[in-house]
Amino acid sequence: MAEFLQAAVNGLLQGGILALVGLGFSLVWGVTNIVNIAHGAFVVAGAYVGWELHDSLGLNPLLGMLVAAAVLFVVGYGLQRGLVNLVVNAPVWMTLLLTFGLQLLAVNVFVKVATSDYRSIPTGWAARSLALGDVRVPYGRLVALGVAVVCTAGLVVFVERTRTGRAIRAAGMDRSTARLMGIDVRHVYAVTFGLSAALAGAAGVLVGMVGTFSPPDAARYTLFSFVVSVLGGLGNMGGALAGGLLLGLVQAFVGQYLATTLVNAAAFAVLIAVLAVRPSGLLGRPFYETRVEAR
Amino acid sequence: MTARLTVSDVTCRFGGLRALDGLSLTVEPGTILGVIGPNGAGKSTFVNVVTGQIAPASGRVAVDGRDLTGAHPSRLARAGVARTFQVVKPFRDLTVRQNVACGAMFATGASVARGLEEADGVLGRVGLAAVAEARPATLPIGHLKRLELGRALAMRPRILLLDEVMAGLRPDDVAATVALIRRLRDEDGTTVLVIEHNMAAIVALSDEVLVLREGAVLTRGAPGDVLDDDRVVEAYLGQRFARRRRENPDG
Amino acid sequence: GGGGSAGAKSKDGGGKTLTLAAALSLTGTQAREGVLTREGYEICQQVVNGKGGLKVGDTTYTLAITYQDDTSTPDTAANLVDQFNDKGRKFLLGPYGSASTSAAAAVVERNGQVMVDSAGADDTIFTKGYRRTFAVLSPASVYLSSIVKALAELADPKPKTVAIVSADDGFSKTAAAAGRDEAGRQGMTVADLQYVPNGTTDVSAALTRIRGGKPDVVLGSVHLAEGIAIVKQSGELGLRPSAFGETVAPPTPDFVTTLGAAAEGVLGSSQWTTETEGSDAWFGTAKDYAAAFRARYGRDPEYHNAEASAACLALVEAIGKAGVLDADKVRDALAALDQASFFGPLRFDPTGKNATKPMAVVQIQSGKAVTVWPKSAGTAALRWPAR
Amino acid sequence: MTRAGAVVAAAAFAVLCLLPAGLAPGDVRTMTSVLLFATLASAWNIIGGFAGYASFGNVAFFGLGGYSVAVLMTKASWPFLPSVAVAAVLSAAFAALVGLPVLRLRGHYFAIATLGVAEGLREVVVNLPRLTGGGAGITIPTLGARATTHYPGTTGFYWYALAVLVAAVAVSAAVSGSRFGYGLRAIQLDEAAAASVGVRTTAAKLAAFALSAALTALAGGVFAFQQVTIYPERLFSVEITVLMVVMAVLGGAATVSGPVVGAFTLRLLDEYLRRHFLGTHLIVFGAIIVAAVVFLPQGVVRCSADAWRERRLGLLDTVRAYRL
Amino acid sequence: MGEALLAVSALEAGYGRVPVLDRVDLTVGEGEIVALVGGNGAGKTTLLRAVSGQIRPGGGTVRWRGRDVAGQRPEAIVGLGIAHVPEGRRLFAGLTVRENLLVGAHHRRDADVETDVAHMLELFPRLAERLDRPAGQLSGGEQQMCAVARGLMGRPALLMIDELSLGLAPNVVDTLLERLATIAAAGTAVLVVEQDIDAALDLAARGYVLENGRIVLEGPSPALRTDPRVSQAYLGTAGDGPA
Ligand SMILES: Nc1ncnc2c1ncn2[C@@H]1O[C@H](COP(=O)(O)OP(=O)(O)OP(=O)(O)O)[C@@H](O)[C@H]1O
Ligand SMILES: Nc1ncnc2c1ncn2[C@@H]1O[C@H](COP(=O)(O)OP(=O)(O)OP(=O)(O)O)[C@@H](O)[C@H]1O
Ligand SMILES: [Mg+2]
Ligand SMILES: [Mg+2]
């Protein structure tokens, strides 16, 4: 029983991190239809920002997280405005190619600048855990889950309830008509991309706090993001959280009761099973289907 | 003789909404049936059910007495049922000629060369010969409607369902399209269902008119009778139309 | 012109250059280790040339090394070996990692080149009948078993149960299997052997599974990422064995910097430490090597650096002994090589493995990896229980 | 194919036939890898380009092909050619099997599901050490009595790779001009409309997927034998899938020549940079890809065709046309 | 009448290097309803697009309250008070009907948005029943209602509607025409593209006939209605269309 509970806790906590990593990716993919291969590089970049702030200024990683988010927002906004916006009207997969190039560039610049050493942002408390009987709940991961939940909720409210959020969604569905309605699509797209990068940056700091990071990890974060956002339903922020948690739980339970080497196979098996039953993901609405890709 | 198309007791739901509510009708071979009704009455849904895009919650659809309820759209297409889409669905990156050729190739099993040849003929008939090599993205709405029509005609259907193909055409082009469809029926014996909100076209074209309201048949009859029916005026045509019709009874 | 086509070139100044070639993972997932390997090669080149170059027969050559990036993929490494061969480069230094080494070895064999392997430890490389690849380092099977041996010999009270976490790549599995067998021989119970995906940073499932058995020692046959995760997440999950022992990770500086205090007491196996016994004419002792390295790079060498330097050293020695720049002769000289070095004995068994060199076991004490085994070389006593 | 296209293809083929005579073995080996990637990109293009079902798991068939060859040659002692033929058939069958559920998904959901298939398959290979050698890899015997087929050597593999590429291009060209090809393109452009004109969408998608898988498996088989020892990490690497997509898209998806052009351009560029920008080549490579996307947003083949037609290369005009 | 609200003169526009509009002149006065008719491909949509900034004119001027706004970006032009209800509805399919209406008022900052939504629902009761459904699920005619309502939500000074009655039931067209007349009376200018020339000329005070990118006829509605060139194309005898 303790094992079962521990596995559940592990899964939920790991799921929280996965969700946070995937949240921004899902936002950008769902709204602007850009598969941002460079998302993982944003995560790593965020981790570096947090690490540097802690290393040189001794800044608490939770504050560092806010700074990293702000820095990455600016980076993301600038990238979209200056670069990605140049090709949004090209065939869909071209943006994938663009971000693939960005990811290569970014990761290798990190390697050059920071070497590919493993790093981690040390905190005394993050590695300690709350003991509930035999079940341990590490504080660092608990905080990460909390941040994931708060960010998800915030994003849901922002996207679903605010004027800007509505404009973001409208712009995602039909750019040229959105402009006819007075929406500054360049700006709105850049804000979306900036938000996504900010979330990635925050996730990066948390990843660095509870584990380790190095530049080549970027590809893995992108992969996780892919799975999490599709599992949950593209462009659905609550879905990303659900997807992350489900993924974490599946991995934990399979690792616990089957074989630890099968966790990824099992995760993908679950993914395919979910999609077989719900072709638009756990909480997905088929709005991607009705997107108008004309200009 | 069995009817060309038999729809019996079809119900179709979207969430709580009954888009079709126990709809039954038959269409005899070689008839042109006008279908009118308020916006949201279920006309396009009806087309979707007949052509297999939507499986009805209950009820049957049969072509020439053969039950094809819930069959895949491609099967219905090959069984001779062709349609146009109200919100046009051209193949964006194919030329107009290739678009039409697709109709011939897949519904009648023509080879690529044969399909393109066929397309040339059809393009002439629907007035798109001049833009045969253009891509749909560059075409105005009127041409896209004709492209829908052309692609359906290339399928050499036995049943042709036209969902507002004449909306957005200039009146003289509407007249020409009406003539085209009539000739198709007269020469090939095609059965045609026309959905239009353009009453001039409906009157000029239809042997019979059916009025759909809230997913069920409100009335069915000769065009003149239907348009004078008070219920139809009330639910659909409106007072301005009725007034004009009184002033100008034959057109 | 010197005898043979082995990359000897006359330079304008009159001196001759002997060019060795190396395919290295300078980008990609193994860029870190690739760079360390390169540093090891470079310091070797510097030392050889600093001592006036390499005498082959009657000619003295300046040593040069040409590098290409294998992008951490085995197929590229293999391709590079072919490209080196096109340029007449017959003497190769190994790439980083078992997969790339294995891929390169197959091509080396066909092309009649020779390669000294600095970082491909998996024993399976040496089961394929290759005759032209020689590894200076101890094979994978020694990594974990040395830790077990060290514990059996030094730990008091002797641990009774061990649990092993292994990554699922070939190298780690070989090491894990050997460690398990050794534990059995030493009378310890192996409570559990769990595999985790190679490179994962979440090992909580494996740890939760072994936690129930309350093992005295948790052994990891893993790389750096998993190695760090084992220690970190054990803390989180309340798994507190008397010691952790891990193959590759602990001697790496990143291990201590990322784990901080949690790294204290962790045992690790190392191909080389500054206490390694032996010395040679080029580098002197292990301590001398470390000093030379520090002078150039401003930090202490890691064992990856030393491995690379040793590989270069073995090749240089063999070329000198062969006396001609002929690949076959150099191969024979390598096969016959038997000499002490800063890296320990350099002697190869018929399959090309370095079967005699012992592995050192280190323990993290006060933030430093100190050697605790083999005893003769140990500067420090094993701290036990370790945490 | 147009006449000009046929002439260009024939000329390219002639050049490729002469190439081994003029190149050093190491460069022949590089070209072999270029040819294999061109095959992969062309094969991807059948499902991803023509049918518009962007498979992110085509590497599954590469790995399956490679491992089938390796296992058949080591465990069953089969010679290479029958092994690779069986590998292709097996992969096609596997594609049809997984295609049945997976091809019901649309767009990105399909992409991820296929990615899952590939990752899953890799883990299966890792977890079957008896058959596949697991993470330690499997070695095809090429020396001694256990070798079933004489190891063809650098040039030999070049010919194998060229043959496989020719097969892939021939299949692509045949598909492109055929009714089947029109059906796939119709599916890509509007699946509902395609069905309504009579395209048997499910059958067409399955056929395209299986065809793509078979060609991919051929390349995988050749690669495996060439490598001698293969590892699951490499044979099922997501990176290879990404490269297939990137090459096909950069060259021009849904064209016959695009994937080949894309593969040649990118692989040769990558190789050139790798040789000349030690340790930083990926930074340069990344920057070039970014620039290529910005200036050639329709892919190399379409953009150059446009430039040829208009007798004018308006890079800035294209940027203006595609920016927001 | 002083300076017209919108004065298009010698406007040239097209796609890429394909010219469509050939020196088009057109004016719309404050509170005026103007009809624009013409065959398929004549360039009506192109003209509206050029005015609303969706395509960049190649020459000529677009004066808005006397100031040339040709070539400005669409989002800026909306802000000036020009709303364009595009051809083919172009609703945001994944947004609900209500959200679509709210997006129509995106550039407005006043507090009356909610009351305007209520007005739209009075005008198109059908929409009231569909308010919280994704617009992509609406029937074709319902979508047209939503598109027109979305345009009205911007409270523009000039409302341009492309294919006003496309897909609408006759009685709905009636209501809509009445409504347009009301809002015009309250000061909003309207430029409608419409194939039903009777309806268009009933509503509009003036009209333009566009063919092959050129204005071939213009004048007050009654005059156009009786012009033989109009009745030839619009009231029966076959043209160059389907034969
Ligand atoms: N996919 C769908 N999901 C939910 N509701 C739908 C869907 N398709 C249609 N409906 C609803 O079903 C009803 C009937 O729609 P349908 O398109 O058949 O109307 P119609 O008679 O063709 O109207 P119009 O004349 O406006 O084209 C409408 O109220 C519409 O909102
Ligand atoms: N995106 C485009 N690219 C190239 N040419 C285009 C494009 N859109 C329209 N055209 C061309 O411009 C001309 C005018 O088209 P426009 O859409 O303005 O016609 P319209 O008068 O609105 O016709 P309809 O009544 O059918 O809507 C047509 O010949 C059309 O082919
Ligand atoms: Mg309809
Ligand atoms: Mg128009």
CSV table of C-alpha atoms in Angstrom, one decimal, chain B residues 42-212:
chain,number,residue,atom,x,y,z
B,42,GLY,CA,-31.4,21.0,-41.4
B,43,LYS,CA,-31.0,21.1,-45.2
B,44,SER,CA,-27.2,20.7,-45.2
B,45,THR,CA,-27.4,18.1,-42.5
B,46,PHE,CA,-29.8,16.2,-44.7
B,47,VAL,CA,-27.3,16.3,-47.5
B,48,ASN,CA,-24.6,15.2,-45.1
B,49,VAL,CA,-26.6,12.2,-44.1
B,50,VAL,CA,-27.5,11.2,-47.6
B,51,THR,CA,-23.9,11.4,-48.7
B,52,GLY,CA,-22.5,9.6,-45.6
B,53,GLN,CA,-20.6,12.5,-44.0
B,54,ILE,CA,-22.8,12.1,-41.0
B,55,ALA,CA,-24.3,8.8,-39.7
B,56,PRO,CA,-27.8,9.4,-38.6
B,57,ALA,CA,-28.8,8.6,-35.0
B,58,SER,CA,-31.7,6.5,-36.4
B,59,GLY,CA,-33.5,5.9,-39.7
B,60,ARG,CA,-32.5,4.6,-43.1
B,61,VAL,CA,-31.2,6.0,-46.3
B,62,ALA,CA,-31.5,3.9,-49.5
B,63,VAL,CA,-30.5,4.5,-53.1
B,64,ASP,CA,-32.5,2.6,-55.7
B,65,GLY,CA,-33.8,0.4,-52.8
B,66,ARG,CA,-30.3,-0.4,-51.6
B,67,ASP,CA,-29.7,0.4,-48.0
B,68,LEU,CA,-26.6,2.6,-47.7
B,69,THR,CA,-27.2,4.1,-44.2
B,70,GLY,CA,-23.9,5.0,-42.6
B,71,ALA,CA,-21.9,3.9,-45.6
B,72,HIS,CA,-18.6,5.7,-46.1
B,73,PRO,CA,-18.9,8.8,-48.3
B,74,SER,CA,-16.6,7.3,-50.9
B,75,ARG,CA,-18.9,4.3,-51.2
B,76,LEU,CA,-21.9,6.5,-51.8
B,77,ALA,CA,-19.9,8.5,-54.3
B,78,ARG,CA,-19.2,5.4,-56.2
B,79,ALA,CA,-22.8,4.4,-56.0
B,80,GLY,CA,-23.6,7.5,-57.9
B,81,VAL,CA,-24.4,10.1,-55.3
B,82,ALA,CA,-22.6,13.4,-55.8
B,83,ARG,CA,-22.8,16.6,-53.8
B,84,THR,CA,-21.5,20.1,-53.5
B,85,PHE,CA,-20.5,21.8,-50.3
B,86,GLN,CA,-22.3,24.9,-49.1
B,87,VAL,CA,-19.1,26.2,-47.6
B,88,VAL,CA,-16.9,25.4,-50.6
B,89,LYS,CA,-14.2,22.7,-50.2
B,90,PRO,CA,-11.9,22.8,-53.2
B,91,PHE,CA,-8.6,21.0,-53.2
B,92,ARG,CA,-6.6,24.1,-52.7
B,93,ASP,CA,-3.3,23.1,-54.3
B,94,LEU,CA,-4.7,21.4,-57.3
B,95,THR,CA,-5.7,23.4,-60.4
B,96,VAL,CA,-9.3,23.9,-61.3
B,97,ARG,CA,-8.9,21.2,-64.0
B,98,GLN,CA,-7.4,18.7,-61.6
B,99,ASN,CA,-10.0,19.4,-59.1
B,100,VAL,CA,-12.7,18.5,-61.5
B,101,ALA,CA,-10.7,15.5,-62.8
B,102,CYS,CA,-10.7,14.1,-59.3
B,103,GLY,CA,-14.5,13.9,-59.5
B,104,ALA,CA,-14.2,11.8,-62.7
B,105,MET,CA,-11.3,9.6,-61.5
B,106,PHE,CA,-12.6,8.5,-58.2
B,107,ALA,CA,-16.3,8.2,-58.8
B,108,THR,CA,-16.2,6.7,-62.2
B,109,GLY,CA,-12.9,4.9,-62.1
B,110,ALA,CA,-11.5,6.9,-65.0
B,111,SER,CA,-7.7,7.0,-65.6
B,112,VAL,CA,-5.8,10.2,-64.9
B,113,ALA,CA,-5.7,11.1,-68.6
B,114,ARG,CA,-9.4,10.2,-69.1
B,115,GLY,CA,-10.3,12.2,-66.0
B,116,LEU,CA,-8.5,15.3,-67.2
B,117,GLU,CA,-10.2,15.0,-70.6
B,118,GLU,CA,-13.5,14.7,-68.9
B,119,ALA,CA,-12.7,17.7,-66.8
B,120,ASP,CA,-12.1,19.8,-69.9
B,121,GLY,CA,-15.6,19.0,-71.1
B,122,VAL,CA,-17.2,19.8,-67.7
B,123,LEU,CA,-15.2,23.1,-67.3
B,124,GLY,CA,-16.6,24.3,-70.6
B,125,ARG,CA,-20.1,23.5,-69.4
B,126,VAL,CA,-19.8,25.3,-66.1
B,127,GLY,CA,-18.0,28.3,-67.6
B,128,LEU,CA,-14.6,27.8,-66.0
B,129,ALA,CA,-12.6,26.9,-69.1
B,130,ALA,CA,-10.8,30.2,-68.9
B,131,VAL,CA,-9.5,29.5,-65.4
B,132,ALA,CA,-8.7,25.8,-65.9
B,133,GLU,CA,-5.1,26.1,-64.8
B,134,ALA,CA,-5.8,28.6,-61.9
B,135,ARG,CA,-5.6,27.5,-58.3
B,136,PRO,CA,-8.7,27.8,-56.2
B,137,ALA,CA,-7.1,30.2,-53.8
B,138,THR,CA,-7.1,32.9,-56.5
B,139,LEU,CA,-10.7,32.4,-57.5
B,140,PRO,CA,-13.7,34.6,-56.5
B,141,ILE,CA,-16.5,33.0,-54.7
B,142,GLY,CA,-18.7,32.7,-57.7
B,143,HIS,CA,-16.1,30.6,-59.5
B,144,LEU,CA,-15.6,28.4,-56.5
B,145,LYS,CA,-19.3,27.6,-56.5
B,146,ARG,CA,-19.1,26.6,-60.1
B,147,LEU,CA,-16.1,24.5,-59.3
B,148,GLU,CA,-18.1,22.6,-56.7
B,149,LEU,CA,-20.7,22.1,-59.3
B,150,GLY,CA,-18.2,21.0,-62.0
B,151,ARG,CA,-16.5,18.5,-59.7
B,152,ALA,CA,-19.9,17.0,-58.8
B,153,LEU,CA,-20.9,16.8,-62.5
B,154,ALA,CA,-17.7,15.1,-63.4
B,155,MET,CA,-18.7,12.3,-61.1
B,156,ARG,CA,-21.6,11.5,-63.6
B,157,PRO,CA,-23.9,11.0,-60.7
B,158,ARG,CA,-27.3,9.4,-60.6
B,159,ILE,CA,-28.3,11.6,-57.7
B,160,LEU,CA,-26.9,15.1,-57.5
B,161,LEU,CA,-27.3,17.1,-54.3
B,162,LEU,CA,-26.6,20.8,-54.8
B,163,ASP,CA,-26.2,22.9,-51.6
B,164,GLU,CA,-26.5,26.5,-52.6
B,165,VAL,CA,-24.4,26.4,-55.7
B,166,MET,CA,-26.1,29.4,-57.2
B,167,ALA,CA,-25.7,31.7,-54.2
B,168,GLY,CA,-23.4,34.5,-55.1
B,169,LEU,CA,-23.8,34.1,-58.9
B,170,ARG,CA,-24.9,37.0,-61.0
B,171,PRO,CA,-28.6,36.6,-62.1
B,172,ASP,CA,-27.7,35.8,-65.7
B,173,ASP,CA,-25.3,33.1,-64.6
B,174,VAL,CA,-27.9,31.7,-62.3
B,175,ALA,CA,-30.2,31.4,-65.3
B,176,ALA,CA,-27.5,29.6,-67.3
B,177,THR,CA,-26.9,27.2,-64.4
B,178,VAL,CA,-30.6,26.5,-64.2
B,179,ALA,CA,-30.5,25.7,-67.9
B,180,LEU,CA,-27.5,23.5,-67.4
B,181,ILE,CA,-29.1,21.5,-64.6
B,182,ARG,CA,-32.3,21.1,-66.5
B,183,ARG,CA,-30.4,19.8,-69.5
B,184,LEU,CA,-28.5,17.3,-67.3
B,185,ARG,CA,-31.8,15.9,-66.1
B,186,ASP,CA,-33.3,15.8,-69.5
B,187,GLU,CA,-30.4,14.2,-71.2
B,188,ASP,CA,-28.9,11.9,-68.5
B,189,GLY,CA,-32.0,11.4,-66.4
B,190,THR,CA,-30.1,12.6,-63.3
B,191,THR,CA,-32.1,13.1,-60.2
B,192,VAL,CA,-31.4,16.4,-58.6
B,193,LEU,CA,-32.0,17.9,-55.2
B,194,VAL,CA,-31.4,21.7,-55.2
B,195,ILE,CA,-31.1,23.7,-52.0
B,196,GLU,CA,-31.3,27.4,-52.6
B,197,HIS,CA,-32.5,30.5,-50.9
B,198,ASN,CA,-32.9,32.1,-54.4
B,199,MET,CA,-36.6,31.6,-55.1
B,200,ALA,CA,-36.3,32.6,-58.8
B,201,ALA,CA,-33.9,29.7,-59.3
B,202,ILE,CA,-36.1,27.3,-57.3
B,203,VAL,CA,-39.1,28.2,-59.3
B,204,ALA,CA,-37.4,28.0,-62.6
B,205,LEU,CA,-35.8,24.7,-61.8
B,206,SER,CA,-37.9,22.5,-59.6
B,207,ASP,CA,-40.5,20.0,-60.5
B,208,GLU,CA,-41.4,19.9,-56.9
B,209,VAL,CA,-40.5,21.9,-53.8
B,210,LEU,CA,-40.0,20.5,-50.3
B,211,VAL,CA,-39.9,22.8,-47.3
B,212,LEU,CA,-37.9,21.7,-44.4
